[in-house]
Structure formats: structure tokens, C-alpha cells
Coordinates of C-alpha atoms in Angstrom, one line a residue:
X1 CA 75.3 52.7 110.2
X2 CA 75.7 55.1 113.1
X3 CA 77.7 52.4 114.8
X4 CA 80.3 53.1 112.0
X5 CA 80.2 57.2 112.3
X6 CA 80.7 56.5 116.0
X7 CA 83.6 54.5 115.6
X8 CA 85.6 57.2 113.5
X9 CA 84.6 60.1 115.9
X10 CA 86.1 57.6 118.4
X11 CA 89.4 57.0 116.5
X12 CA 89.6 60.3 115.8
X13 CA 89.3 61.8 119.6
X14 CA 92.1 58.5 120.3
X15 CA 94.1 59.9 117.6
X16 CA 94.1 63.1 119.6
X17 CA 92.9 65.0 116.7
X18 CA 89.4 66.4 117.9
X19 CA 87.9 66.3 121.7
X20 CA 85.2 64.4 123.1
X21 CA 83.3 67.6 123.7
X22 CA 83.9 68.7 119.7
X23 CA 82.9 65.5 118.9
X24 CA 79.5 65.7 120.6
X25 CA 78.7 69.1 119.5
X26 CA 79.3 67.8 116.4
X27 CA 76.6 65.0 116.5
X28 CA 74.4 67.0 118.2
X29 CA 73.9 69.7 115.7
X30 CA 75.0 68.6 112.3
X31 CA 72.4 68.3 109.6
X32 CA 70.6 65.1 109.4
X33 CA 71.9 63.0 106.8
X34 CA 75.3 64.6 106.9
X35 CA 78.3 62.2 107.4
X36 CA 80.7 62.8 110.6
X37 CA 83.5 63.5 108.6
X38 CA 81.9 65.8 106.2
X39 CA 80.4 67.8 109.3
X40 CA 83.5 67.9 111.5
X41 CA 85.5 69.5 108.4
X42 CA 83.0 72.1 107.8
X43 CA 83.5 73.4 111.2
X44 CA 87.6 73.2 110.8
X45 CA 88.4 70.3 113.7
X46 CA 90.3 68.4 111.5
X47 CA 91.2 68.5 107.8
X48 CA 90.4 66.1 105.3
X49 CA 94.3 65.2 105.1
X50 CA 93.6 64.0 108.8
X51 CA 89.6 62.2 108.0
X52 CA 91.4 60.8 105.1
X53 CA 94.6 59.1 107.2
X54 CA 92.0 57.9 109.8
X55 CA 90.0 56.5 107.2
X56 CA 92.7 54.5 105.6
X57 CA 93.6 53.3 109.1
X58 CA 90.4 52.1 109.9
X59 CA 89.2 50.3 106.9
X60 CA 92.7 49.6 105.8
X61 CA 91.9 51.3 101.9
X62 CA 95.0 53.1 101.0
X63 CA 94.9 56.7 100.0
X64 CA 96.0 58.3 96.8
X65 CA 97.5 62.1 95.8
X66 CA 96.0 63.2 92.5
X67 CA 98.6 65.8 92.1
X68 CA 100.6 65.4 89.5
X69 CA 99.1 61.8 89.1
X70 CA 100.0 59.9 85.8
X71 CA 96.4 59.5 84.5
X72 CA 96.1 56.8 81.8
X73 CA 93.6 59.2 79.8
X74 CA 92.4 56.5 77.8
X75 CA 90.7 55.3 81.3
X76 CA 87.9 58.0 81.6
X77 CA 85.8 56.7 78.4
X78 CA 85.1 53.6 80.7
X79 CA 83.3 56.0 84.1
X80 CA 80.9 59.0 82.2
X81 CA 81.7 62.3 83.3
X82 CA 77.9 62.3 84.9
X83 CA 78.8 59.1 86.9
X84 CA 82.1 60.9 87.7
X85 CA 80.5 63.9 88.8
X86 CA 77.8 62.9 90.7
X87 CA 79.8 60.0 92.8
X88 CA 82.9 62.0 93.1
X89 CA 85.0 59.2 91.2
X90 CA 88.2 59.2 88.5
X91 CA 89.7 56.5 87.1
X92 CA 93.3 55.6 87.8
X93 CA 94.8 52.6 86.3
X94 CA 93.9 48.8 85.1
X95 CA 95.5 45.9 86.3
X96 CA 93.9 42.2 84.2
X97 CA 90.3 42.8 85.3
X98 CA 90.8 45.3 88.2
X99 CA 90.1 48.7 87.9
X100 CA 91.2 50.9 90.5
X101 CA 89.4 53.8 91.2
X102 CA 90.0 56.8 93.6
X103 CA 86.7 58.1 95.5
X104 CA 85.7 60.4 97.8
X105 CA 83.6 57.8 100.2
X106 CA 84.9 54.7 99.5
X107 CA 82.3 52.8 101.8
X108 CA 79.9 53.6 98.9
X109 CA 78.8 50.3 98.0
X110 CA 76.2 51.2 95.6
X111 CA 78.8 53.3 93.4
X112 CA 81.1 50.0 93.5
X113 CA 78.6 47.9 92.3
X114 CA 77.2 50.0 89.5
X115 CA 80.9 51.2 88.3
X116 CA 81.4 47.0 88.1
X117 CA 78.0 46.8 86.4
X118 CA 78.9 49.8 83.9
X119 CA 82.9 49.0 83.7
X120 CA 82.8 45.1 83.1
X121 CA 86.1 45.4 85.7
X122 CA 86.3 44.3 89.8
X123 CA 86.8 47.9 91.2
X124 CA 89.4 48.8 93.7
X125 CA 88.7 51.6 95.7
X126 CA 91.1 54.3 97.2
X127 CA 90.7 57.0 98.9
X128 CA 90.9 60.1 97.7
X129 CA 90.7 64.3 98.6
X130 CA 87.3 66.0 97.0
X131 CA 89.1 68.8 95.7
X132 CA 91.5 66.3 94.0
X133 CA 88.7 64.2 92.5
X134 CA 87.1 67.8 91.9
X135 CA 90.2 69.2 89.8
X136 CA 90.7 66.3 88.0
X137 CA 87.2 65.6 86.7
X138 CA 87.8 69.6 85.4
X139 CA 91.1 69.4 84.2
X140 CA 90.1 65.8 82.0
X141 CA 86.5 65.4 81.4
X142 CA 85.2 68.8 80.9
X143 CA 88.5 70.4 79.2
X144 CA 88.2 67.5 77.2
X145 CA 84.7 68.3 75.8
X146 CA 85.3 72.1 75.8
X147 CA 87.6 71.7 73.5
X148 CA 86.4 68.8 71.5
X149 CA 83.4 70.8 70.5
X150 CA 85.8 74.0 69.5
X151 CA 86.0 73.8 65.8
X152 CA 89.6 74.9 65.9
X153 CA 89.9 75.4 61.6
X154 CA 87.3 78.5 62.5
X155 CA 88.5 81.8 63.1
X156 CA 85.5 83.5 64.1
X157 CA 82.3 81.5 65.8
X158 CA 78.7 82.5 64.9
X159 CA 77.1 85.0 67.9
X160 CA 74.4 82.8 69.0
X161 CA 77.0 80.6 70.0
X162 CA 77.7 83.0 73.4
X163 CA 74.7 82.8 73.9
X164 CA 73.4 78.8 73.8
X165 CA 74.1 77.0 77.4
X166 CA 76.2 74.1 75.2
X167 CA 78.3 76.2 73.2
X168 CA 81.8 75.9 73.7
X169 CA 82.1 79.5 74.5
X170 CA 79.7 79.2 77.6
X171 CA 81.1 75.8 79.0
X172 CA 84.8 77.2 78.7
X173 CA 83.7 80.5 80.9
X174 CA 81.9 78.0 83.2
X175 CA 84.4 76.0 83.6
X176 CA 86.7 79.3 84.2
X177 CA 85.2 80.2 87.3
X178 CA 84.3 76.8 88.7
X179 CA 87.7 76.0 89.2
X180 CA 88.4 78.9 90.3
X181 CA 85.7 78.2 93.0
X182 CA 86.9 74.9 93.6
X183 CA 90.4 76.2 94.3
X184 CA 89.1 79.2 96.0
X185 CA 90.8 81.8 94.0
X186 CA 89.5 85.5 95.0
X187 CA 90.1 86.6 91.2
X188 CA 90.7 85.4 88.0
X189 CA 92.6 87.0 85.3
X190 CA 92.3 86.3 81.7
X191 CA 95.3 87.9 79.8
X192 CA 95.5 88.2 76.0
X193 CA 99.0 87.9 74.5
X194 CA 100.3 88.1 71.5
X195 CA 99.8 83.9 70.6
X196 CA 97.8 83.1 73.4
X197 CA 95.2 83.8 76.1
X198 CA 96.6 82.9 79.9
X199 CA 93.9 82.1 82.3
X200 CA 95.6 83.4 86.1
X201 CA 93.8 82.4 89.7
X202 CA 94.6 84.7 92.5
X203 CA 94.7 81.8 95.0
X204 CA 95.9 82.9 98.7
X205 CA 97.0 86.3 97.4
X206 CA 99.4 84.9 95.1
X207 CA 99.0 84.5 91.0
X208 CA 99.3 81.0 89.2
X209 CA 98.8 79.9 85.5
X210 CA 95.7 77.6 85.4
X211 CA 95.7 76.8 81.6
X212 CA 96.2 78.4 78.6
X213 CA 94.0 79.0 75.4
X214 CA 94.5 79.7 72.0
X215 CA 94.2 83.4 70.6
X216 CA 91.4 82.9 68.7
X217 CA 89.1 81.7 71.7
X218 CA 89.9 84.9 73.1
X219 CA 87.0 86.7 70.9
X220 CA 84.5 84.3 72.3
X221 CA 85.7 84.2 75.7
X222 CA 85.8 88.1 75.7
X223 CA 81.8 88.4 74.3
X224 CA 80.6 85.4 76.7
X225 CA 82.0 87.0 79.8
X226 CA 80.9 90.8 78.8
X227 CA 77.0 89.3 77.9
X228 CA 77.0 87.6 81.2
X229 CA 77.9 90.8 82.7
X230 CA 75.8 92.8 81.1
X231 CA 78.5 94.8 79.5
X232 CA 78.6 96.6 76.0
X233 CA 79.9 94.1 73.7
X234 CA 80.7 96.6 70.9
X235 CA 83.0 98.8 72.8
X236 CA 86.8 97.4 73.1
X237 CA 88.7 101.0 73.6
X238 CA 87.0 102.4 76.5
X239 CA 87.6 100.3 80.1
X240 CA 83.7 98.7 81.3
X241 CA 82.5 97.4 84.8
X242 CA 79.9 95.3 85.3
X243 CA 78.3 92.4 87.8
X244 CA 78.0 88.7 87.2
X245 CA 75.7 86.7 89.4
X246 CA 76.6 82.7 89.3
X247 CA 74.7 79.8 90.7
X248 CA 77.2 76.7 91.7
X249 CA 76.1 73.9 94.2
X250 CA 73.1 75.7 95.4
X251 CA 74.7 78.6 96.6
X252 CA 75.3 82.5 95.2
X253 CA 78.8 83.8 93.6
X254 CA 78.5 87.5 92.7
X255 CA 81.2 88.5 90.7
X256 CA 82.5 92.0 90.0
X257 CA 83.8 92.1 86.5
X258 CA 86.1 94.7 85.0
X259 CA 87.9 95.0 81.4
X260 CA 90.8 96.8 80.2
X261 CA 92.0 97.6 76.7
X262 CA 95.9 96.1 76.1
X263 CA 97.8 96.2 72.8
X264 CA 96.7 92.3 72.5
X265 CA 92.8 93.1 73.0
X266 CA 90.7 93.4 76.3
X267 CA 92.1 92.0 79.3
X268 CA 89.5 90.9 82.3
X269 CA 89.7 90.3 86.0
X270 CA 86.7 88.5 87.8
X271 CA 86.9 89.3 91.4
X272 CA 85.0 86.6 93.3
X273 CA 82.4 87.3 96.1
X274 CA 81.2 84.2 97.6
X275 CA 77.7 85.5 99.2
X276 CA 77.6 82.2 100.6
X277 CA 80.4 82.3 102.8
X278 CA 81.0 85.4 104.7
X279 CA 82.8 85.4 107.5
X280 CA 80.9 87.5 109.9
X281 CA 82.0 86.5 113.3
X282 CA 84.5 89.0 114.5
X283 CA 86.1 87.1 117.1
X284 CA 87.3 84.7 113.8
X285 CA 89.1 87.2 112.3
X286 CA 92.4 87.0 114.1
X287 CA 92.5 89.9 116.3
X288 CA 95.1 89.1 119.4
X289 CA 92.7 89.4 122.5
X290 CA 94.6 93.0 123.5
X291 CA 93.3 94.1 119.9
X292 CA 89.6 92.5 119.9
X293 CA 88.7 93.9 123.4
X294 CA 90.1 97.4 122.0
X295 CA 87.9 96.7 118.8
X296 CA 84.8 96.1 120.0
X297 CA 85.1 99.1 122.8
X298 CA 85.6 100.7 119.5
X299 CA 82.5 100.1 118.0
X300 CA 79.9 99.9 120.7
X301 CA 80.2 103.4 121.7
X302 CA 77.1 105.7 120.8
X303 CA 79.3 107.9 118.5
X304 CA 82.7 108.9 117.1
X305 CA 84.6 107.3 113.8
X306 CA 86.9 104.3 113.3
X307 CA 88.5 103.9 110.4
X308 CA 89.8 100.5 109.2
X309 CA 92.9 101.2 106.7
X310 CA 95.0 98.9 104.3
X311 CA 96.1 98.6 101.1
X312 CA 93.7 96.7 98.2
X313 CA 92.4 93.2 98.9
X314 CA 93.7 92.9 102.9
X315 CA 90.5 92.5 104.2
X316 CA 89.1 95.8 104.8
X317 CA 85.3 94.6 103.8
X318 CA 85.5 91.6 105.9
X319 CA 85.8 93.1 109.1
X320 CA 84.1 96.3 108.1
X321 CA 81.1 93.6 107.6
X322 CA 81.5 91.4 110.6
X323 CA 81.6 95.0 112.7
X324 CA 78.0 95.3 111.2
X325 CA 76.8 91.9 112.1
X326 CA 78.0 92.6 115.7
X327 CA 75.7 95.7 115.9
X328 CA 72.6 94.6 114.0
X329 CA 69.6 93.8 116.0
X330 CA 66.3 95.5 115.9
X331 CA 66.8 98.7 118.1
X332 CA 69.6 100.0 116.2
X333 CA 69.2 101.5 112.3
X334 CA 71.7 100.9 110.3
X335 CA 72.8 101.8 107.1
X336 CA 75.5 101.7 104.6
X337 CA 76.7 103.8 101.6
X338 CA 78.9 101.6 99.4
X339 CA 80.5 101.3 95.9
X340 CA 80.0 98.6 94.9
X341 CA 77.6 96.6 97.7
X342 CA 79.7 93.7 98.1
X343 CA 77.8 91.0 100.2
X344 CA 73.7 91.8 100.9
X345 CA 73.0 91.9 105.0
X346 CA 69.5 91.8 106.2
X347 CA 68.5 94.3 108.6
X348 CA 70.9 96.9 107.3
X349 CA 69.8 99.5 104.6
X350 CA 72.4 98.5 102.0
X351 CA 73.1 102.0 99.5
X352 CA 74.8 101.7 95.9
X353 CA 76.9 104.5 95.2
X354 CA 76.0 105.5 91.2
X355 CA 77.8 108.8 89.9
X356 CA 76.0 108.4 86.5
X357 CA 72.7 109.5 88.6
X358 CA 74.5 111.6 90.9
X359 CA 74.2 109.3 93.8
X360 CA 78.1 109.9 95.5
X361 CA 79.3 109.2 98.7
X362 CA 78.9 112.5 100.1
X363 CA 75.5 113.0 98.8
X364 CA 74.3 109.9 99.5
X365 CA 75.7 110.4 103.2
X366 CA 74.0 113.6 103.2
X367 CA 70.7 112.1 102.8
X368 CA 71.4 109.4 105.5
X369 CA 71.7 111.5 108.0
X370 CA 68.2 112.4 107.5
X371 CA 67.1 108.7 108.1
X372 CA 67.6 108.7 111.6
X373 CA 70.5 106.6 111.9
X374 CA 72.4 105.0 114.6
X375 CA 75.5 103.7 112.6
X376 CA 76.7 104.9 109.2
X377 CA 79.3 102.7 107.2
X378 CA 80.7 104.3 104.2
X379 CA 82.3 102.2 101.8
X380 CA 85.5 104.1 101.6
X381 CA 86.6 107.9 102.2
X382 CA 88.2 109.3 98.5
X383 CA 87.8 112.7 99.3
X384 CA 87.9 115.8 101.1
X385 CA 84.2 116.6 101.5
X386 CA 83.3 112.9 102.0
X387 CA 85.8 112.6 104.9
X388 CA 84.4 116.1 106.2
X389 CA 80.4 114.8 106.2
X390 CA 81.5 111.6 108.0
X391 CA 83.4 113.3 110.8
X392 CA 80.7 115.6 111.2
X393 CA 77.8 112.6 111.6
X394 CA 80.4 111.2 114.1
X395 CA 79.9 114.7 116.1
X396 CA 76.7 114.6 116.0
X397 CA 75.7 111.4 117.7
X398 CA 76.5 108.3 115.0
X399 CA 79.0 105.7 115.0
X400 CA 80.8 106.6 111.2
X401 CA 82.4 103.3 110.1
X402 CA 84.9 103.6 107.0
X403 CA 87.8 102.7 105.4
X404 CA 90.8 104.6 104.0
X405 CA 93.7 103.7 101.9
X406 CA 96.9 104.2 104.3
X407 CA 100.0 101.9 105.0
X408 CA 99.6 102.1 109.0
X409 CA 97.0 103.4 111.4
X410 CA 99.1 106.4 112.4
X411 CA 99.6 107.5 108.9
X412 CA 95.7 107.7 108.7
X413 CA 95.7 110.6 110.9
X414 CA 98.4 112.4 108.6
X415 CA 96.9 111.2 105.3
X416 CA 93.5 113.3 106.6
X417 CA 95.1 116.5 107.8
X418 CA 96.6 115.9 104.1
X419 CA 93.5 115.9 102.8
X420 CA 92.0 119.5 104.3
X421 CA 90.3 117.8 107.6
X422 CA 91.0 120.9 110.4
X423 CA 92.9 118.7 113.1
X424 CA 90.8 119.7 115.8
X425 CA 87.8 118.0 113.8
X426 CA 90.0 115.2 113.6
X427 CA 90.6 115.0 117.2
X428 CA 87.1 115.2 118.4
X429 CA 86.0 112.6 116.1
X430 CA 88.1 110.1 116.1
X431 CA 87.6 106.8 118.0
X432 CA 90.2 104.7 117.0
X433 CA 91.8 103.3 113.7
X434 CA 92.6 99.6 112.7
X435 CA 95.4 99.0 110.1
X436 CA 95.1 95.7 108.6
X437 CA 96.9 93.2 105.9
X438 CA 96.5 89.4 104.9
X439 CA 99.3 86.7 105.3
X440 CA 99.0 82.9 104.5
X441 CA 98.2 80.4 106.8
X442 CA 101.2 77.5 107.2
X443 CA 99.1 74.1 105.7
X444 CA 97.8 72.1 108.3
X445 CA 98.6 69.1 106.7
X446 CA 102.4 69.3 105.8
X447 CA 103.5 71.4 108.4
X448 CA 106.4 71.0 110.8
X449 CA 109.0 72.7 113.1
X450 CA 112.5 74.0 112.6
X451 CA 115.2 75.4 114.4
X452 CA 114.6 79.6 113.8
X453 CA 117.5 80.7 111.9
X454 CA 119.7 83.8 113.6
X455 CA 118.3 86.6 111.5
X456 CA 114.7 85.6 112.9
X457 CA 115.9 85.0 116.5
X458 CA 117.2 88.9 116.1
X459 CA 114.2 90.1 114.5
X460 CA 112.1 88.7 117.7
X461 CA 114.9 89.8 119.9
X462 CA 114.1 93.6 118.9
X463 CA 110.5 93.8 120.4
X464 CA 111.5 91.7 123.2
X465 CA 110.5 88.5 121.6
X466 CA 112.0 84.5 121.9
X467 CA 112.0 82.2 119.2
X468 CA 113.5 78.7 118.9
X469 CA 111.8 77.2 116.5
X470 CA 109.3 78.5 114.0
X471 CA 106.7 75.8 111.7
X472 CA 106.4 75.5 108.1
X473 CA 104.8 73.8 105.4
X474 CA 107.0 71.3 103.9
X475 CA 104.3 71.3 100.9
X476 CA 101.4 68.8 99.4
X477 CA 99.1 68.2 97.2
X478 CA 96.7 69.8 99.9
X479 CA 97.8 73.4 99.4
X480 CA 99.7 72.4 95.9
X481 CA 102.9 72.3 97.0
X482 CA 103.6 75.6 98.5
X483 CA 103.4 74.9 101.8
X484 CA 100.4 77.3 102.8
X485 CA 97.0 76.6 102.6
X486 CA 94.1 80.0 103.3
X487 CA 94.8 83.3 104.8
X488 CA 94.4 85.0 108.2
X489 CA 94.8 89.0 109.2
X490 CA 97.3 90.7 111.4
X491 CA 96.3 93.7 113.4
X492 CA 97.4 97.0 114.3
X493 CA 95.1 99.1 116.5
X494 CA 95.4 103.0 117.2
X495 CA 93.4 103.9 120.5
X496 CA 93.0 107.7 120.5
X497 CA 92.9 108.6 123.9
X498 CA 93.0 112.0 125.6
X499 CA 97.0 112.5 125.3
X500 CA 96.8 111.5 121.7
X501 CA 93.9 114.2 120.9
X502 CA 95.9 116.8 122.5
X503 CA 98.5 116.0 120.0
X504 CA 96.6 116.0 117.0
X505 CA 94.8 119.1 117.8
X506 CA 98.4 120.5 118.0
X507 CA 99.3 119.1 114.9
X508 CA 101.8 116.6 116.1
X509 CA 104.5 115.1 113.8
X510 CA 103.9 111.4 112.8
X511 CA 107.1 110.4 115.0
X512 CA 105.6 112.6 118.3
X513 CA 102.0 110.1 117.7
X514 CA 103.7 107.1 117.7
X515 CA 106.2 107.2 120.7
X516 CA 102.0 108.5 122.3
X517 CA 100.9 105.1 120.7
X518 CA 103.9 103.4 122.2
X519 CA 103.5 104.3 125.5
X520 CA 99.5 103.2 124.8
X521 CA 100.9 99.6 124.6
X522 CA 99.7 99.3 120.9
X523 CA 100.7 96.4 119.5
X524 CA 102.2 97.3 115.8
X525 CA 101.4 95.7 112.8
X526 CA 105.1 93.2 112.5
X527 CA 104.7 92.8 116.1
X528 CA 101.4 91.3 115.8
X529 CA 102.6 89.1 112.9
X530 CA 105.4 87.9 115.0
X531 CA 103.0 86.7 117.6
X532 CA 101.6 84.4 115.0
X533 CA 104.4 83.4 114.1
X534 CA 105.4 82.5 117.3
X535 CA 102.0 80.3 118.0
X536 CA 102.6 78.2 114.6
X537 CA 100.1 80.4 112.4
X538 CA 102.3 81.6 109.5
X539 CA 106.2 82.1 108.8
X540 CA 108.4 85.4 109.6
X541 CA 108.8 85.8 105.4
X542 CA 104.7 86.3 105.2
X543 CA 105.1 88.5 107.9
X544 CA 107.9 90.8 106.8
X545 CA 106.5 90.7 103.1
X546 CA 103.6 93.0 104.2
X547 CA 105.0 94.5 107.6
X548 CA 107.9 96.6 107.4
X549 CA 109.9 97.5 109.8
X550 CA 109.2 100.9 111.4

């Protein structure tokens, strides 16, 4: 058996597609048990696009694209959802007594065998991605039985039904947010119109349609979601917030649920927190090297504030949490005021901001400071007085990390004057400021170069910048056509150094700060997205979509 794993870690380094060294680091510390391929795409090398093409080569089994695939639906009464489940297989097509059938690991033999057993047919294996096999066992077998046990003739659905783990109501809002997982949405929206219910994923930033429902699910759907939440289900005028914690393959979602009366009933968006999968290495965030040395000078000094700023949903939390895990070890308290406490660290005194017992961020920042802190992270800074306390624990020996709601890092230092902060506070207090957004990544699997057209060769020409060609995604069933596939940040860091003080403590115009930031070499927020361009990561239209030109 290991003579096989070796011999596709050996095509794949020939292939050029991983090094020896990645390969040996691979098989010297993946779990035991776990398959070469499976290990080498956890830790990004290659992508199952690339396992899968390797595969077919070497044990010449073509490969199939579910997307869009013409199932014959008549097919999946033959393979049990179970057996489907558990093996990661779907039915495709007969042909006489052949059956083929796409899978995951097609060198399964045992699943052959008992799908020939079960079937009566001489299976044909092909090979097949797991989040294809994943989303079509969803979108057939269990839509299928969702809605096979909805009595459709029935208007309203007796309330034990939200509550019993086979009712319709509870499978549907399963379902809901496993494909949601399974697609790696960051929210999910479930609109109520006027005929219908639309069920939206937020899937790379960007909206899309998953499915829609009939109106009169929407009741159900609405009480299943709010019980699960702990939520008032009586109340449907007033807006509600509430928490969701889901178990799915061994490992913790948390979501943050919120509802909102419309003309056509309550609308909810799921936000999705996978506790499983933070990202909490800073140096995989995306920073350009110029930015990550300037970032982590930032935040191992003894004292002063830095402030990481942005617009909703660009990533703020990430890095605001991988700062943390860069500081925490033993000799060093910290603690966090937050609302609401997004993923659980250990070592770090972790506060919930509650206003219903009086717990704010100000007073809850007041009392930290009598905890004997070295860091402080406050969630965000809404206020006057909460921006006042933090700059004054920055004075007075702590590191104060926050975040702020600004549209670039020199705008942060306006936005706080705005707010009542005396500019010579500001001044002596301020470290340095981070402004941050999120573009999609160009798919690994369908992307390819072309020539840079003339409007992109003259936006590179104007900060000094070549471009001949630029890559995109030509789209696949990988990232479902659109030719991107997960998201990365781009970077803008303020340094506030002595001639930059000086200004601010003069109350310098926003245009005076950044010819000061200019001169500092800081590398702007479109520049820094150019840059990625330039190295293959994204396209200028991500870029210019969240970077404007200053």
C-alpha cells in the first residue's frame, strides 16, 4: 500500500507540481492513516483539480465534472443515501449491466464490490471532486427527502414538529447551513418574498441563489432557526440577535444569527464562524514583506495603539486574532473586550460586551485596566469615551489593539479628531494604523495568462509599475464557473513616526499626512493590490472594486 502513496508523491514532484522537500514533510508529519493526497491538499501544495488529473494519469480512470451534470434521477434509488454518504459516491448513468459511478477514491475496492453486491450492476468507477460528490448527494438525496416528508396540502405544521430531529423543518435548516459549509459561504440569507422564500450564500464576498422554497415553509423555517437560536419565537416586529452553535464532521460552527422584520415576514442572515478553522498565523495573511516587518514592529512594542480599520466583513477579526496568537505565551496577560466574542483563544481572557447588564466597552475597559494587563484588544471603538479610555491605557504602558470603521488608514486619524479625541492625545498614542479589504483569489485550477489590456498597463504605469500580462480564471466547476476560487487581503500600513506626530499635534489636513506618509514609503492600499496582481494572485477589476484611486 505505501508503495502506491509513494508512487503518486513521485508523479506528482515529476509533474512539477509539489517538491521533494514538500513531499517529505508531508510523510513525515501527516496523521497516520491519512492518504497522501488527502494530506498534501490540506496544507494547499496542490489542489484536488491537480490530485485528481494525476490520478487519472496514473491509473488511467477518467475523471468526471458534476457541475451541471445530466443526472438520470431515477439512478439514486439503486446506491442508499447512507451508502452514498459514507463512501462519497453518486450515481451517474447505466449502460446494459454497467453502472458507472463517480467516487471520491476510486481505488476503493471494498465500495466496488459491495455497490456490485447491492446494485446487481458491474461498476465503473470515475473519478470525482469531494465537494462535487458532496453537493450533489445534497442537492438530490437529501432535498429529495426534505421535501418528500413536507406535506405540501398543509398550511401550517404542528410545533413539535421544529422541534423533533426528523421533521422536515429541522432537516431543511440542516441542510441550509451544511451546504453552506460545504461551499464555504461566510453567510446565509433567507429572504421572504411575496410567493417565495430565497435561500442566498455569501460565497467569496459575492451573493448567489442556492434554492428556493415555498412561502408556506417560511413559518417553519423561521421558528426552527429562532429555537435553535434561542430567540423569542413570538415576537416578529421587533429585530432579535441570537447564537447558534452547530456540530458538522467533528468540528464546531458558531453561528451569529440575526432577524429583521420585512413587509413579507422576518428576514434572517446566518453569519458563519468556523471555530475550527482560524487562520491565526500572521505571516498567512498576505501582508507584502515591507508591510509584515512594519506590523509586527507594531505590535511588539511595550505600549501605544494600532488600529486596524475597514469596512464590514474585510477581515478586521482575522488579523486582529492572529496579532493575539503572535503575542500569547505565558509571561504576557492578555485580555479582550468584544461584542460579540467571535472565535474562543486559550490563554487570553476573552470579555462579552452585554449592555442589557451594563457591561459596555468603556466600562468593561475600565475594569481591565485594573487586571494588570499587558495587551488590551477591544472589539471595536464606536464612541467618544471608548476611544478616549483606550488611548489613555496606551499612555499608560499597554499595547491597545482595536478596530475602527474608516475607508483608509489616514482617514482614521481624521475620523478620531472627528470624534472629540484632543490631537495631541492622538499623537502620543498612536503606533501605527492598518487599513484592510478582501479580494478573490484567481482559481488555481482554470487559471491562465493574458496580454494586459492598455487601461491596466496605464493604471500600473501611474505608481511606477510594468505589466504585460495579467492571469485569470477562465472558470470551472472548481470555483463554479467564475473564475475565482477563496479570498486573500491587501494592505495599507500607516507608520506614525516623529514628522507625522508633529503633524497631528498641529492638526494637519488629511492631504499634508499623506504626502508625510508618502515620503514614509507606505505602500497604499491599490498599490498593494497591484502587486498581487502583478505576481498572479487576483485581477486589477478585484482590485479597483475595493481600492479607489486616491
Amino acid at each position: 500500500m505505501k508503495r502506491v502513496r509513494i508512487r503518486l508523491g513521485d508523479l506528482l514532484v515529476e509533474h512539477g507540481l509539489v517538491t521533494e522537500e514538500q513531499l517529505q514533510h508531508t510523510l513525515s508529519t501527516k496523521e497516520p492513516g491519512q492518504k497522501l493526497g488527502d494530506a498534501l491538499l490540506q496544507r494547499g501544495y496542490i489542489t484536488e483539480q491537480q490530485l485528481i488529473e494525476v490520478l487519472e494519469f496514473q491509473l488511467g480512470i477518467p475523471h468526471v465534472s458534476l457541475y451541471r451534470y445530466p443526472f438520470d434521477e431515477t439512478l439514486f434509488s439503486l446506491i442508499s443515501k447512507e451508502t452514498a454518504k459514507r463512501n462519497l459516491v453518486v450515481p451517474l448513468k447505466k449502460q446494459g449491466d454497467k453502472l458507472y459511478v463517480a467516487m471520491v477514491d476510486p481505488m476503493d475496492y471494498f465500495v466496488i464490490n459491495d455497490l456490485r453486491l447491492s446494485t446487481g450492476f458491474q461498476i465503473e468507477p470515475l473519478i470525482a471532486m469531494k465537494d462535487d460528490v458532496l453537493r450533489t448527494i445534497s442537492r438530490y438525496y437529501d432535498l429529495q427527502d426534505s421535501f418528500e416528508q413536507w406535506d405540501f396540502q398543509q398550511e401550517t405544521i404542528p410545533e413539535e414538529d421544529v422541534q423533533e430531529e426528523d421533521s422536515p423543518a429541522v432537516v431543511l435548516v440542516n441542510q441550509i447551513i451544511q451546504g453552506a459549509v460545504q461551499q464555504k459561504a461566510s453567510d446565509i440569507h433567507i429572504d421572504p418574498q411575496e410567493t417565495k422564500v430565497i435561500i442566498r450564500y455569501r460565497v467569496d464576498g459575492r451573493l448567489h441563489t442556492e434554492r428556493m422554497l415555498p412561502k408556506h415553509m417560511q413559518g417553519m423555517l423561521t421558528a426552527r432557526i429562532k429555537i435553535m437560536a434561542n430567540m423569542d419565537i413570538t415576537e416578529h416586529r421587533m429585530p432579535q440577535d441570537g447564537r447558534i452553535k452547530f456540530n458538522y464532521e467533528f468540528h464546531q460552527l458558531d453561528l451569529r444569527v440575526s432577524s429583521l422584520p420585512t413587509i413579507y415576514g422576518e428576514k434572517l442572515v446566518l453569519r458563519l464562524l468556523d471555530l475550527g478553522n482560524t487562520l491565526n498565523d500572521i505571516t498567512k495573511l498576505g501582508f507584502h514583506p515591507v508591510n509584515l516587518e512594519r506590523f509586527l514592529h507594531f505590535i511588539q512594542k511595550p505600549h501605544g495603539m494600532v488600529l486596524i480599520t475597514g469596512p464590514t466583513g474585510s477581515g478586521k477579526s482575522s488579523t486582529l486574532y492572529a496579532a493575539l496568537n503572535k503575542l500569547n505565551s505565558e509571561e504576557v496577560n492578555i485580555i479582550t473586550i468584544e461584542d460579540p466574542v467571535e472565535y474562543q483563544l486559550e490563554g487570553i481572557n476573552q470579555i462579552q460586551v452585554n449592555a442589557g447588564t451594563g457591561m459596555t466597552f468603556a466600562t468593561g475597559l475600565r475594569s481591565i485596566l485594573r487586571q494588570d494587563p499587558n495587551v488590551i484588544m477591544v472589539g471595536e471603538i464606536r464612541d467618544r469615551e471608548t476611544a478616549e479610555i483606550a488611548i489613555r491605557a496606551s499612555l499608560t504602558g499597554h499595547l491597545v489593539l482595536s478596530t475602527l470603521h474608516t475607508n483608509s488608514a489616514i482617514g482614521t486619524i481624521t475620523r478620531l479628531v472627528d470624534m472629540g479625541i484632543e490631537p495631541f492625545l492622538l499623537a502620543s498614542s498612536l503606533s501605527g494604523v492598518v487599513s484592510q479589504r478582501l479580494i478573490r483569489r484567481v482559481c488555481r485550477d482554470c487559471r491562465m495568462e493574458t496580454a494586459a489590456t492598455q487601461r491596466e498597463k496605464n493604471i500600473f504605469a501611474q505608481y511606477g509599475l510594468r505589466i504585460e500580462t495579467v492571469t485569470r480564471g477562465r472558470g470551472c466547476p472548481t470555483c463554479g464557473m467564475t473564475g475565482y476560487k477563496g479570498r486573500l487581503a491587501i494592505h495599507e500600513l500607516l507608520v506614525v513616526d516623529d514628522a507625522i506626530r508633529t503633524a497631528m499635534a498641529n492638526n494637519a489636513s488629511f492631504t499634508k499626512l499623506r504626502e508625510l506618509a508618502i515620503d514614509n514609503q507606505t505602500i497604499f492600499l491599490l498599490e498593494d493590490g497591484l502587486l498581487k496582481v502583478q505576481q498572479g494572485y487576483t485581477t486589477t477589476e478585484e482590485v479597483l472594486q475595493v481600492a479607489m484611486e486616491q
